[in-house]
PDB file of C-alpha atoms and ligand atoms in Angstrom:
ATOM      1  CA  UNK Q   1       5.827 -17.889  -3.124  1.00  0.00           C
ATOM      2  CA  UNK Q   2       3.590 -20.146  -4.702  1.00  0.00           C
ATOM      3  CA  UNK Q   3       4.005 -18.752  -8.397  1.00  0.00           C
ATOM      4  CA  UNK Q   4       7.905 -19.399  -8.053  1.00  0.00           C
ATOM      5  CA  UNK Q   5      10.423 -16.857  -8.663  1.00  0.00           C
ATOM      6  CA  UNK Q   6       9.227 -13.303  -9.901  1.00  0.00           C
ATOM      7  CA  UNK Q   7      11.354 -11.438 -12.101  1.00  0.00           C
ATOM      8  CA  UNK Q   8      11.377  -7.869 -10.523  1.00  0.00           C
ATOM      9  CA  UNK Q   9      13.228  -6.364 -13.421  1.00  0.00           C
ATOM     10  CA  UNK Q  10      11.080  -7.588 -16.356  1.00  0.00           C
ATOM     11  CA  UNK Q  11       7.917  -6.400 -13.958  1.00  0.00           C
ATOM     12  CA  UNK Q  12       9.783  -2.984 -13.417  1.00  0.00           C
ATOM     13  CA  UNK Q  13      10.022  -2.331 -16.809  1.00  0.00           C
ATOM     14  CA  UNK Q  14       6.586  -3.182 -16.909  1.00  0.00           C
ATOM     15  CA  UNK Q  15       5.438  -1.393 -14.537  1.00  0.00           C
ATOM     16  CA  UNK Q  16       7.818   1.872 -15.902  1.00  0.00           C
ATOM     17  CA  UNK Q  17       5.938   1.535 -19.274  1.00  0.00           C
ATOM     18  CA  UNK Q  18       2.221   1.286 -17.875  1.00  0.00           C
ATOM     19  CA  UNK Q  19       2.610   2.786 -14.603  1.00  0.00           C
ATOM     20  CA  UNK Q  20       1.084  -0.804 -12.955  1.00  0.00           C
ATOM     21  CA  UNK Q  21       1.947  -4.795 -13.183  1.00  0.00           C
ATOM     22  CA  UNK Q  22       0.156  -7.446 -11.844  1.00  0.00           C
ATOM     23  CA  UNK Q  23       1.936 -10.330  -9.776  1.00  0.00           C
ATOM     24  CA  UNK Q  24      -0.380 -13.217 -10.422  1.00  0.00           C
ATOM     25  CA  UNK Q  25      -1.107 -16.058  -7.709  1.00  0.00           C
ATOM     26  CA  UNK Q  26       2.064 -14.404  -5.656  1.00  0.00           C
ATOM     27  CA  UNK Q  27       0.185 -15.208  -2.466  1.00  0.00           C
ATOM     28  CA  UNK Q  28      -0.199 -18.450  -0.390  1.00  0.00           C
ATOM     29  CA  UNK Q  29      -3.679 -19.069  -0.611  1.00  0.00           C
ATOM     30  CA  UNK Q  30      -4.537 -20.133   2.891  1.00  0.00           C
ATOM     31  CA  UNK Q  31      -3.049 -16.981   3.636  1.00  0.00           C
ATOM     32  CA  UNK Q  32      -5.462 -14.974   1.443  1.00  0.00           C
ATOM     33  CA  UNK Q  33      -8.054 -17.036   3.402  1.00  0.00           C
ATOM     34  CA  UNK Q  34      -7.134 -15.743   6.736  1.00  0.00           C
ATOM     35  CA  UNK Q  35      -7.062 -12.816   5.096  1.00  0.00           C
ATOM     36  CA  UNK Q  36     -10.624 -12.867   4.435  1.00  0.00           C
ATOM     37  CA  UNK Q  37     -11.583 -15.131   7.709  1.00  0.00           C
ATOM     38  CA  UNK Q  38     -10.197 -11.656   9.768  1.00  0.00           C
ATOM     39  CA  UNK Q  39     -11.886  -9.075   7.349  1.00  0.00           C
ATOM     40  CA  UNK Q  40     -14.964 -10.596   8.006  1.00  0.00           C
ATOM     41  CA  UNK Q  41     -14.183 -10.986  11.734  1.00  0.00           C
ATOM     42  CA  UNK Q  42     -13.795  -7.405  12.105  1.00  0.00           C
ATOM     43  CA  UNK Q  43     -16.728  -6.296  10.220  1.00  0.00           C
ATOM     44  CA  UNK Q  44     -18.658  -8.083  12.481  1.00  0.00           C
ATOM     45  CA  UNK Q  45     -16.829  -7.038  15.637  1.00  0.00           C
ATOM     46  CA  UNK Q  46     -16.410  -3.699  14.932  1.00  0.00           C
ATOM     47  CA  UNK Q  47     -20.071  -3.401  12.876  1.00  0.00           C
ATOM     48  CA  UNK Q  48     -18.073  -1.714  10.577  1.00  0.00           C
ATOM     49  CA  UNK Q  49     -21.402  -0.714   7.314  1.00  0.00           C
ATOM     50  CA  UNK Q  50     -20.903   1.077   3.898  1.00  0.00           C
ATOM     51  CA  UNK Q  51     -19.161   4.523   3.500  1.00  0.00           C
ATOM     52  CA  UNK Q  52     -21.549   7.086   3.326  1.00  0.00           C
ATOM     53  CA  UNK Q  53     -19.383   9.570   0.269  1.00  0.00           C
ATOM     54  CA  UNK Q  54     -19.483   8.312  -3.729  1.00  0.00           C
ATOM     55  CA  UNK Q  55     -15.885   8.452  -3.331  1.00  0.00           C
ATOM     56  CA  UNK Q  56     -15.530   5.964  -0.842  1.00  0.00           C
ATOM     57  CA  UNK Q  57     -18.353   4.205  -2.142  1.00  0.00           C
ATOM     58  CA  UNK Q  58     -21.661   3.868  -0.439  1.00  0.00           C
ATOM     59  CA  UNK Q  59     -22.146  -0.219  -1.565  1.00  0.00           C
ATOM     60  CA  UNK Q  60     -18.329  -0.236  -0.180  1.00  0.00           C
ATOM     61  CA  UNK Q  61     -16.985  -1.621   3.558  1.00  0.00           C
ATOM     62  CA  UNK Q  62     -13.629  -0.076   4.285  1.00  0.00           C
ATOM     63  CA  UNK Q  63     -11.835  -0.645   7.577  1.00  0.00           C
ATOM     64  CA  UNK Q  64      -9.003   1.753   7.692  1.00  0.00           C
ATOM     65  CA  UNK Q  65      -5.583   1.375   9.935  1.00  0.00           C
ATOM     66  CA  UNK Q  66      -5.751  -2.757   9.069  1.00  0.00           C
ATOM     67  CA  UNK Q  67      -2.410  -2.922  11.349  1.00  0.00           C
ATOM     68  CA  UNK Q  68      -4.324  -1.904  14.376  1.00  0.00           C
ATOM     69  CA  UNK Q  69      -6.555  -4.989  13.830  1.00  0.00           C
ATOM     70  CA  UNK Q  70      -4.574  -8.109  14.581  1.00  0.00           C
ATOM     71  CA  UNK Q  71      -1.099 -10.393  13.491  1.00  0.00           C
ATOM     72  CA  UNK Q  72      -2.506 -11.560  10.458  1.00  0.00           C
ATOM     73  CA  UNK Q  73      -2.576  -8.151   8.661  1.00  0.00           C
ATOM     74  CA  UNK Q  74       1.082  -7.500   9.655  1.00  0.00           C
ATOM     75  CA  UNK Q  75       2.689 -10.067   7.261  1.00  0.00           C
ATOM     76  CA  UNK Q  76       0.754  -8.035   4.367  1.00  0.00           C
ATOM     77  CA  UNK Q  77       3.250  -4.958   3.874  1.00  0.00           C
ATOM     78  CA  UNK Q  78       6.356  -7.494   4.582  1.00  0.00           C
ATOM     79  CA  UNK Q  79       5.212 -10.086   2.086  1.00  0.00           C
ATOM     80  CA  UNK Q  80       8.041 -11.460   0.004  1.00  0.00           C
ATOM     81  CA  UNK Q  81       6.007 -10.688  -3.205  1.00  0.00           C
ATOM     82  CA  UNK Q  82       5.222  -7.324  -2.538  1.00  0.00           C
ATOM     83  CA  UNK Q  83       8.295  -5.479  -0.096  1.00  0.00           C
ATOM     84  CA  UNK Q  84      11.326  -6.436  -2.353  1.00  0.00           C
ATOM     85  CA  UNK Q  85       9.143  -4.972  -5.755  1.00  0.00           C
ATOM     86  CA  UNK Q  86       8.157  -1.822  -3.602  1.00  0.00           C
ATOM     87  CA  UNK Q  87      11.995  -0.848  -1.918  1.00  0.00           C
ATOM     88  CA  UNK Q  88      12.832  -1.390  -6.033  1.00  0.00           C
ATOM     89  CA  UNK Q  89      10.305   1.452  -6.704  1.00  0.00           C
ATOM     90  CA  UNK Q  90      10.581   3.702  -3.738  1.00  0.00           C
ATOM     91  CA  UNK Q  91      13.986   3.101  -2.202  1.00  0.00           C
ATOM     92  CA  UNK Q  92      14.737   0.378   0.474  1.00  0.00           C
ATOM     93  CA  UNK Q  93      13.943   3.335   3.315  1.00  0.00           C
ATOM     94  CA  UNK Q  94      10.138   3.506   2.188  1.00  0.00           C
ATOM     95  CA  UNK Q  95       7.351   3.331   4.551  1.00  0.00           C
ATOM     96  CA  UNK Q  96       3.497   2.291   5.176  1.00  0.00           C
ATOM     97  CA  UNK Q  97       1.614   4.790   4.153  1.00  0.00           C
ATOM     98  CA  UNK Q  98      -1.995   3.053   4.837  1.00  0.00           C
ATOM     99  CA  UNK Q  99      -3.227  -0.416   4.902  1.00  0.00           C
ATOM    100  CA  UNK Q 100      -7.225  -0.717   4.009  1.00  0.00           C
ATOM    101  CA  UNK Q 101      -9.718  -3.158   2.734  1.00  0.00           C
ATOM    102  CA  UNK Q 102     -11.860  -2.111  -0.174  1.00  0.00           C
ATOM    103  CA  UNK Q 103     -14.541  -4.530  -0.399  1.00  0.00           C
ATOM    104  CA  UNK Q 104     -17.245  -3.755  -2.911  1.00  0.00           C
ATOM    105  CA  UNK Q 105     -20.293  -5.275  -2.249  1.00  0.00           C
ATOM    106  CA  UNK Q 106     -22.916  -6.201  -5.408  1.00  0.00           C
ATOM    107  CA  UNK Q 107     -24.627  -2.784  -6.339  1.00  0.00           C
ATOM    108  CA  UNK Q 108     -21.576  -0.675  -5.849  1.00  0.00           C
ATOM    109  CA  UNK Q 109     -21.030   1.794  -9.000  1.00  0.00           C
ATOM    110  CA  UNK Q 110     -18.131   3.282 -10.510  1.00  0.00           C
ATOM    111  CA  UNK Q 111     -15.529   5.342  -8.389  1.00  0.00           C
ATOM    112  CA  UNK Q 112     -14.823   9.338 -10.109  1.00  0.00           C
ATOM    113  CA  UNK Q 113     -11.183   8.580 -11.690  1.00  0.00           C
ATOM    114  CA  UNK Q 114      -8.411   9.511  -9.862  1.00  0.00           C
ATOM    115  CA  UNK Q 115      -4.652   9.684  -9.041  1.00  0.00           C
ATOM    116  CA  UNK Q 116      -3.434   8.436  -5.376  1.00  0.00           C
ATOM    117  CA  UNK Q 117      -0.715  11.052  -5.085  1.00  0.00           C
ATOM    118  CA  UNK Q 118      -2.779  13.968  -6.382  1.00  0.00           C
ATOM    119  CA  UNK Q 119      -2.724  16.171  -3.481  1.00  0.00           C
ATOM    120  CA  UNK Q 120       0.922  15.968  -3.214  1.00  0.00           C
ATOM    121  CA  UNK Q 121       1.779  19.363  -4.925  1.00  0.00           C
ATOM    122  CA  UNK Q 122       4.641  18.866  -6.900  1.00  0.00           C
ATOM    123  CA  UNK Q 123       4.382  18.866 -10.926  1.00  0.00           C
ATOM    124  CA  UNK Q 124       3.665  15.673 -12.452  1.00  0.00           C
ATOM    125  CA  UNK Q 125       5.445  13.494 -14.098  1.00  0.00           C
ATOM    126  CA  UNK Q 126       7.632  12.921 -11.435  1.00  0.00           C
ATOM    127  CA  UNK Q 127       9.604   9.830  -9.766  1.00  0.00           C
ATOM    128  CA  UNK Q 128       7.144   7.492  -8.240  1.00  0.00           C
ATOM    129  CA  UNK Q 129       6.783   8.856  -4.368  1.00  0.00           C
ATOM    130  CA  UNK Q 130       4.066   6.236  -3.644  1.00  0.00           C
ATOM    131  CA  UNK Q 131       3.059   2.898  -5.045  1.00  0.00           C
ATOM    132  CA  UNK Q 132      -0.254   0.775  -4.216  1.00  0.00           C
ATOM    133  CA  UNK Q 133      -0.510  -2.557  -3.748  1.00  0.00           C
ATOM    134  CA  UNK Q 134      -3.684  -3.951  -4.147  1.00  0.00           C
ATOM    135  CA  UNK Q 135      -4.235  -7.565  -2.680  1.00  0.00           C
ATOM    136  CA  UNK Q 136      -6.563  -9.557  -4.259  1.00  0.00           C
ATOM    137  CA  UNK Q 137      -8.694 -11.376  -1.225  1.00  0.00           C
ATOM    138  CA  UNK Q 138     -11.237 -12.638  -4.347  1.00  0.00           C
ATOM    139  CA  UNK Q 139     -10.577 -12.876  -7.941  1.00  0.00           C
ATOM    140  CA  UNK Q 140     -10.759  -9.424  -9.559  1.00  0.00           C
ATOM    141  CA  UNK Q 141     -13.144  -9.390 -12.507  1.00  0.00           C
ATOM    142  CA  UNK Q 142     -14.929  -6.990 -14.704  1.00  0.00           C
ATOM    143  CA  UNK Q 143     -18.167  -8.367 -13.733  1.00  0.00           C
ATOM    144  CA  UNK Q 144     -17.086  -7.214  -9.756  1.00  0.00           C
ATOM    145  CA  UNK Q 145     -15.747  -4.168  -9.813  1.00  0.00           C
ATOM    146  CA  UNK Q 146     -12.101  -4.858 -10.755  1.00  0.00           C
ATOM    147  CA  UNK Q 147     -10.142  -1.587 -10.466  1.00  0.00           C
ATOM    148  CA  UNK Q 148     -10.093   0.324 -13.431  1.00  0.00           C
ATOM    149  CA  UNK Q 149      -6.566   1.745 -14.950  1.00  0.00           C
ATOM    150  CA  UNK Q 150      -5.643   4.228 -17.872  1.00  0.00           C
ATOM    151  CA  UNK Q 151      -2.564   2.834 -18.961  1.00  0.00           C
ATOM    152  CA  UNK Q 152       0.895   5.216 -19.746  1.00  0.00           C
ATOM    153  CA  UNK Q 153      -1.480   8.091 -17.405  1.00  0.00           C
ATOM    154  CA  UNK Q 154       1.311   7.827 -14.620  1.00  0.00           C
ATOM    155  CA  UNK Q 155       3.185  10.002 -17.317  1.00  0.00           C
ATOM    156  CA  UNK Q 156       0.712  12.745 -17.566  1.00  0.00           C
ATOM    157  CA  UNK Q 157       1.154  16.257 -16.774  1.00  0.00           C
ATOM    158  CA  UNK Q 158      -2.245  16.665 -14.809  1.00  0.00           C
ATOM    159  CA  UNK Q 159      -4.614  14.999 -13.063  1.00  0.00           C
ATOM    160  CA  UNK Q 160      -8.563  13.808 -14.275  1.00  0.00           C
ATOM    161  CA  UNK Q 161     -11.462  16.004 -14.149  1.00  0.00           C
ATOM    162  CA  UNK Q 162     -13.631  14.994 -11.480  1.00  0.00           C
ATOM    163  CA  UNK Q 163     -16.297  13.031 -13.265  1.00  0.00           C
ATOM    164  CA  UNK Q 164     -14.536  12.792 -16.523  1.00  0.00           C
ATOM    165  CA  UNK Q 165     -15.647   9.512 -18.801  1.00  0.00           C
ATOM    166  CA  UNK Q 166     -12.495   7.547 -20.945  1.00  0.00           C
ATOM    167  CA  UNK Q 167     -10.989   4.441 -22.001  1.00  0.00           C
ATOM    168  CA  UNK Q 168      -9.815   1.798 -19.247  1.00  0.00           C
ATOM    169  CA  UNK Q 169      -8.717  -1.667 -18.901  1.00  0.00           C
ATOM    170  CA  UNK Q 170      -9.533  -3.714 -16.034  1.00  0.00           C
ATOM    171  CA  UNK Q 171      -7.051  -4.879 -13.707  1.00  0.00           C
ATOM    172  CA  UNK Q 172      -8.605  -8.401 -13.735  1.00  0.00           C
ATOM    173  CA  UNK Q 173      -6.644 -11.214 -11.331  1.00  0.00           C
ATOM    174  CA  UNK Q 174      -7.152 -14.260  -9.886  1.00  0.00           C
ATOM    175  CA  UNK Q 175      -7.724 -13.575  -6.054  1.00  0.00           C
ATOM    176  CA  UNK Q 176      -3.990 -14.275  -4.577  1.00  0.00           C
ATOM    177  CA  UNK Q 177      -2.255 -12.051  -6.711  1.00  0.00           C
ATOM    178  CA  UNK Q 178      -1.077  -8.390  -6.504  1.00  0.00           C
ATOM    179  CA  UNK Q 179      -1.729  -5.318  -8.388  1.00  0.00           C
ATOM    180  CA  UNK Q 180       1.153  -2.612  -7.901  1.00  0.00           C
ATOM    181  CA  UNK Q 181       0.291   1.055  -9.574  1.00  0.00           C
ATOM    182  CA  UNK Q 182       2.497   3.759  -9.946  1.00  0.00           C
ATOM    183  CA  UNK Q 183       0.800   6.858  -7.383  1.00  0.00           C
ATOM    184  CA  UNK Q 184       0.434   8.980 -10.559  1.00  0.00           C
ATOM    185  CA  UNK Q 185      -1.822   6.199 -12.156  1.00  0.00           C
ATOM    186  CA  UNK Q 186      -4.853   7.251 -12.868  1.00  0.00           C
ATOM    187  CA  UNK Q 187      -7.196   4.679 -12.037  1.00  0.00           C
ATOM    188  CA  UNK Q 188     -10.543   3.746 -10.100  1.00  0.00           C
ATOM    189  CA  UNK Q 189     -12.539   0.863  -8.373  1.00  0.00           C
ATOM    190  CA  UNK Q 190     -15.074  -0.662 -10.878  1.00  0.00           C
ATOM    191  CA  UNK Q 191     -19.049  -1.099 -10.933  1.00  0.00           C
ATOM    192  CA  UNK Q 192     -20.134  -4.428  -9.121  1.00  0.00           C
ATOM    193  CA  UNK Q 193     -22.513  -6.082 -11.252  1.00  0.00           C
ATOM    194  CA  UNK Q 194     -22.104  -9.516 -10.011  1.00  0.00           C
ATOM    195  CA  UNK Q 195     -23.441 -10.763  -6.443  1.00  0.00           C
ATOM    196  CA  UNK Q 196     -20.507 -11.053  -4.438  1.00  0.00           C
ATOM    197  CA  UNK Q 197     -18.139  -9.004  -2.907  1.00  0.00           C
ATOM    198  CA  UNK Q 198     -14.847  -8.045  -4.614  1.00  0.00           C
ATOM    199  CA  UNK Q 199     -12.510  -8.402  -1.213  1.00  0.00           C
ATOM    200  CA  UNK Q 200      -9.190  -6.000  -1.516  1.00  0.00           C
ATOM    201  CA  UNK Q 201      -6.940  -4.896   1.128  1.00  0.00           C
ATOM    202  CA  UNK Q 202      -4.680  -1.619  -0.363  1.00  0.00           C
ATOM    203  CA  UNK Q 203      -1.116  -1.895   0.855  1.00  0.00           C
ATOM    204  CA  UNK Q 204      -0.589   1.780   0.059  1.00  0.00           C
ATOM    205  CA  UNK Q 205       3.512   2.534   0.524  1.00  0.00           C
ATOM    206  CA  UNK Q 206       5.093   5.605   0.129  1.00  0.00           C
ATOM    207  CA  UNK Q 207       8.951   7.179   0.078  1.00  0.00           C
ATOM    208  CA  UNK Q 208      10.280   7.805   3.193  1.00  0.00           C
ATOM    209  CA  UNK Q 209      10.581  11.691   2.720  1.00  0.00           C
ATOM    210  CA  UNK Q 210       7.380  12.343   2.694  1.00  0.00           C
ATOM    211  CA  UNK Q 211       4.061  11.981   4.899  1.00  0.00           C
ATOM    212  CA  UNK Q 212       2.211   8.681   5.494  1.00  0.00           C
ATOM    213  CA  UNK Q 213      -1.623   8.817   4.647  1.00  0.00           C
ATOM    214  CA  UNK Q 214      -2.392   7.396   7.982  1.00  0.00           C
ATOM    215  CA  UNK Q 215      -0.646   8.579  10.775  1.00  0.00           C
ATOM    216  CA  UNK Q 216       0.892   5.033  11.738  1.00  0.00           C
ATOM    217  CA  UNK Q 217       2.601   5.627  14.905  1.00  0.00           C
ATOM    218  CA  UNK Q 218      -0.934   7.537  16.430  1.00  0.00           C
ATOM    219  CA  UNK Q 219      -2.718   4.872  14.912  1.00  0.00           C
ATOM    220  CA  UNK Q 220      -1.581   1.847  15.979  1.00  0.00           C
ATOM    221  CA  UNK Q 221      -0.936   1.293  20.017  1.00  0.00           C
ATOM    222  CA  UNK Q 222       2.128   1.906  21.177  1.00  0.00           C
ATOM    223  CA  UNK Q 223       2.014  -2.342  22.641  1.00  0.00           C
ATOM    224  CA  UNK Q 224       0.743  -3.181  19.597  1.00  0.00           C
ATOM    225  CA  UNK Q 225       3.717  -1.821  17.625  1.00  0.00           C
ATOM    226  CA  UNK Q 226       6.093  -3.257  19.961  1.00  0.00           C
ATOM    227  CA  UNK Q 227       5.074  -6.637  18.974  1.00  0.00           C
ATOM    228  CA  UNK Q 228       5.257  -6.160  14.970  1.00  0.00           C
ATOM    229  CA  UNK Q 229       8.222  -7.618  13.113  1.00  0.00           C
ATOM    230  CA  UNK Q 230      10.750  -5.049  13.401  1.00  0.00           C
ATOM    231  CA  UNK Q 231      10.994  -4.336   9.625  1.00  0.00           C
ATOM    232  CA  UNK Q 232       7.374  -3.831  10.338  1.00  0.00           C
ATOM    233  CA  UNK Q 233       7.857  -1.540  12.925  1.00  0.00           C
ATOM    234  CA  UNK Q 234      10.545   0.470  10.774  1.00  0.00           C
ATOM    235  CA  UNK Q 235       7.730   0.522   7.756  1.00  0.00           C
ATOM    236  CA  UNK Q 236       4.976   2.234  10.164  1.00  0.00           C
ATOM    237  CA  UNK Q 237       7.655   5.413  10.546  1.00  0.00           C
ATOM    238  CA  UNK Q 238       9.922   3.822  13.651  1.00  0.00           C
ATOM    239  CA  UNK Q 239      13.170   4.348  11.788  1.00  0.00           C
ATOM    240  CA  UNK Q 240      14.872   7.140   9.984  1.00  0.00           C
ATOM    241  CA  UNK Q 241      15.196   8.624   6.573  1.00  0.00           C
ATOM    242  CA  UNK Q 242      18.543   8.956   5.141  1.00  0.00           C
ATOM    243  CA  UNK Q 243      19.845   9.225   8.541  1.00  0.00           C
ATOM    244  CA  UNK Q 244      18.071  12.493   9.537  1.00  0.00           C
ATOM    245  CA  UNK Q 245      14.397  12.789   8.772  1.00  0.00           C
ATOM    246  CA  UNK Q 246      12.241  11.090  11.797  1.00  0.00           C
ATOM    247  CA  UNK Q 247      14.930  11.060  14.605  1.00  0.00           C
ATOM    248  CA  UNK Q 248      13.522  11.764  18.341  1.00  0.00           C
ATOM    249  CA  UNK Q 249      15.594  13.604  20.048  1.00  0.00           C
ATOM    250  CA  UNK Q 250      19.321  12.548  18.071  1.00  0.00           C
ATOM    251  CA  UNK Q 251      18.319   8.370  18.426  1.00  0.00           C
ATOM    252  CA  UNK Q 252      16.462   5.956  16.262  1.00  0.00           C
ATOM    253  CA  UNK Q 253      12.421   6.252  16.831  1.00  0.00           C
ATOM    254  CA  UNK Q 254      13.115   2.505  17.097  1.00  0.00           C
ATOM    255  CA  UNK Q 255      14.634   2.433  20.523  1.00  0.00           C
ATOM    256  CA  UNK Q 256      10.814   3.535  21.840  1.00  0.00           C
ATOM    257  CA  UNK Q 257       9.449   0.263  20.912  1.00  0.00           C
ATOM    258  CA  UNK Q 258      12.255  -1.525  22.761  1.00  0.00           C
ATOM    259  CA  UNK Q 259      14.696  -1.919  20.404  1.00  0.00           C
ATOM    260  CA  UNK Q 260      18.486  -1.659  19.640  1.00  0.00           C
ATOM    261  CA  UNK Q 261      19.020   1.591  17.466  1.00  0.00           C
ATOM    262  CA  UNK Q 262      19.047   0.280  13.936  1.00  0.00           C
ATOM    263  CA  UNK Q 263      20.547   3.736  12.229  1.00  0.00           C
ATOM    264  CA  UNK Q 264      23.414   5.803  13.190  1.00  0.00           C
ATOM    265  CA  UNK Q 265      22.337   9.520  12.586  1.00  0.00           C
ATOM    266  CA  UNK Q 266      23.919  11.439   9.655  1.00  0.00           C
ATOM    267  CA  UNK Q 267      26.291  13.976  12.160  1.00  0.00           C
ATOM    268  CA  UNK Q 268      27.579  10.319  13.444  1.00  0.00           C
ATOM    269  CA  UNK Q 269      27.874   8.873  10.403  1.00  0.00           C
ATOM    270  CA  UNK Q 270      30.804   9.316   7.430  1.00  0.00           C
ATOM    271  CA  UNK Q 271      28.865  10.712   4.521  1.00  0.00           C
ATOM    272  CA  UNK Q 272      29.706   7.499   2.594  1.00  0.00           C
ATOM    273  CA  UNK Q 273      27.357   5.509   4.531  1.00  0.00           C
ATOM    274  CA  UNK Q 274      24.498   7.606   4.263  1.00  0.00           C
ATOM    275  CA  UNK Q 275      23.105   5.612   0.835  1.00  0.00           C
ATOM    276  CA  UNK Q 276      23.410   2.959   3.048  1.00  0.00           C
ATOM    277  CA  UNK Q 277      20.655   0.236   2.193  1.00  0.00           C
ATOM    278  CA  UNK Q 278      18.459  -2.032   4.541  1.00  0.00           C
ATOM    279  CA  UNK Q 279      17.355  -5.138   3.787  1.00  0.00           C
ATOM    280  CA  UNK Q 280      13.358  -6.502   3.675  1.00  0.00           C
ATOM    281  CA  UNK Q 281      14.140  -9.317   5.831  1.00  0.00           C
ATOM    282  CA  UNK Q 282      11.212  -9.902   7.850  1.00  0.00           C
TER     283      UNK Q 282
HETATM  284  O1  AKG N 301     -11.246  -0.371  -5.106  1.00  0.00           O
HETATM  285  C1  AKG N 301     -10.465  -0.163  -6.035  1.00  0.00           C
HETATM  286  O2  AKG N 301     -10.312  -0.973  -6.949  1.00  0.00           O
HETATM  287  C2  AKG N 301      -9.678   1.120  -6.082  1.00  0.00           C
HETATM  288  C3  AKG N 301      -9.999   2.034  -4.948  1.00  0.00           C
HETATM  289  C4  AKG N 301      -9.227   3.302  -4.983  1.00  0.00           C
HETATM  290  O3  AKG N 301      -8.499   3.600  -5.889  1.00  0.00           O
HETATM  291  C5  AKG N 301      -9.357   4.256  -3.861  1.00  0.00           C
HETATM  292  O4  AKG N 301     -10.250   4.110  -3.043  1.00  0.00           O
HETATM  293  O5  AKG N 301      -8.558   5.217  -3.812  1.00  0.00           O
END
């Protein structure tokens, strides 16, 4: 990592406090080249233009299911900077739940203020269930649309009005570091005043009980997914939750791509192992 050694606890409490922390300069920065080099590669492939809802943005390119798009994006949800801070949040059994570029292009305005986890309908506050984690692929600035947070608001009991107007700090960052937010957090992407594009890709995870935004194992193609890094392929949804929750027919989902079965189901199991932990080797 090129910033050195992060403290995860100081950032947790952090992070508990404001419901988001920034890891500056966490990322190699010829990776967060490549990075860019391949956004741009499959813009231009894929003619991928802007998004044509004010939510999504229509000065915005997003290219959805990253995964499905080639080797580099797979180190992104493994990263040493980001996996170890996420399994903290979520538990070490927590999944992809999507993996997008934002990139706001000069001219894009304000996003409506919002809360990732909204839809989920359970009363809020609650435990974090998911956790973004926003890579910066150029630096973040006011100026270009850095995202825009409401401190403490991952404590809240409700969610924002659609178009309400309030107070928000930018979550400015030099481009190689990561921006984690609580799901709760309110929080939106900024205006883009300046002329360039603010590059992003949203490492979205979420807790392993519950549903993944994008449906990773439809998704991605079954060959591609047998080449990922296995802790990759256990991220997407090819493993199983607390021993139970994901199994195909009594055996690890893993054993379709290939694979030894990582996880003993729960009936073969003792109970004591079933807090078992696994490990974000890569
Ligand atoms: O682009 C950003 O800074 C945030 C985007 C966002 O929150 C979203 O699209 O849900």
């Amino acid at each position: 990592m090129p910033n050195g050694k992060i403290d995860l606890d100081a950032k947790y409490a952090d992070f508990e406090r404001d419901g988001y922390v920034i890891f500056e300069n966490a990322i190699e920065p010829d990776l967060v080249a490549e990075i860019r080099e391949e956004l741009l590669r499959v813009e231009r492939e894929q003619d991928i233009g802007f998004r044509d809802t004010d939510f999504e943005g229509k000065r915005t390119v997003r290219i959805y299911n990253l995964l499905a798009h080639g080797p580099t994006f797979w180190k992104i949800p493994i990263h040493g900077a980001a996996l170890p801070f996420a399994e903290k949040v979520l538990d070490p059994e927590l999944q992809v739940s999507s993996v997008s570029a934002i990139t706001l292009c000069p001219g894009q305005g304000a996003q409506p203020l919002h809360a990732d986890d909204q839809l989920i309908p359970v009363p809020k506050p609650h435990q974090p269930f998911t956790l973004n984690c926003v890579w910066a692929i150029s630096d973040f600035t006011e100026e270009n649309g850095a995202t825009r947070l409401v401190p403490g608001s991952h404590k809240a009991s409700g969610m924002p009005d659609y178009d309400i107007e309030m107070d928000t700090v930018p979550g400015e960052m030099p481009a190689g570091s990561i921006l984690f937010w609580h799901g709760s957090l309110w929080h939106a992407g900024g205006t883009n005043r300046s002329q360039d594009r603010r590059f992003a890709v949203a490492n979205y995870y979420c807790a392993g009980f519950i549903r993944q935004q994008e449906n990773q194992q439809l998704g991605i193609p079954l060959e591609e997914a047998r080449k990922f890094p296995r802790r990759l392929q256990e991220l997407c949804g090819y493993s199983v939750y607390r021993g139970l929750y994901g199994h195909v027919d009594n055996r690890d989902p893993i054993a379709m791509l290939g694979r030894e079965d990582g996880s003993k189901l729960i009936w073969q199991r003792g109970y004591d192992e079933m807090y078992e932990e696994k490990t974000s080797a890569g």
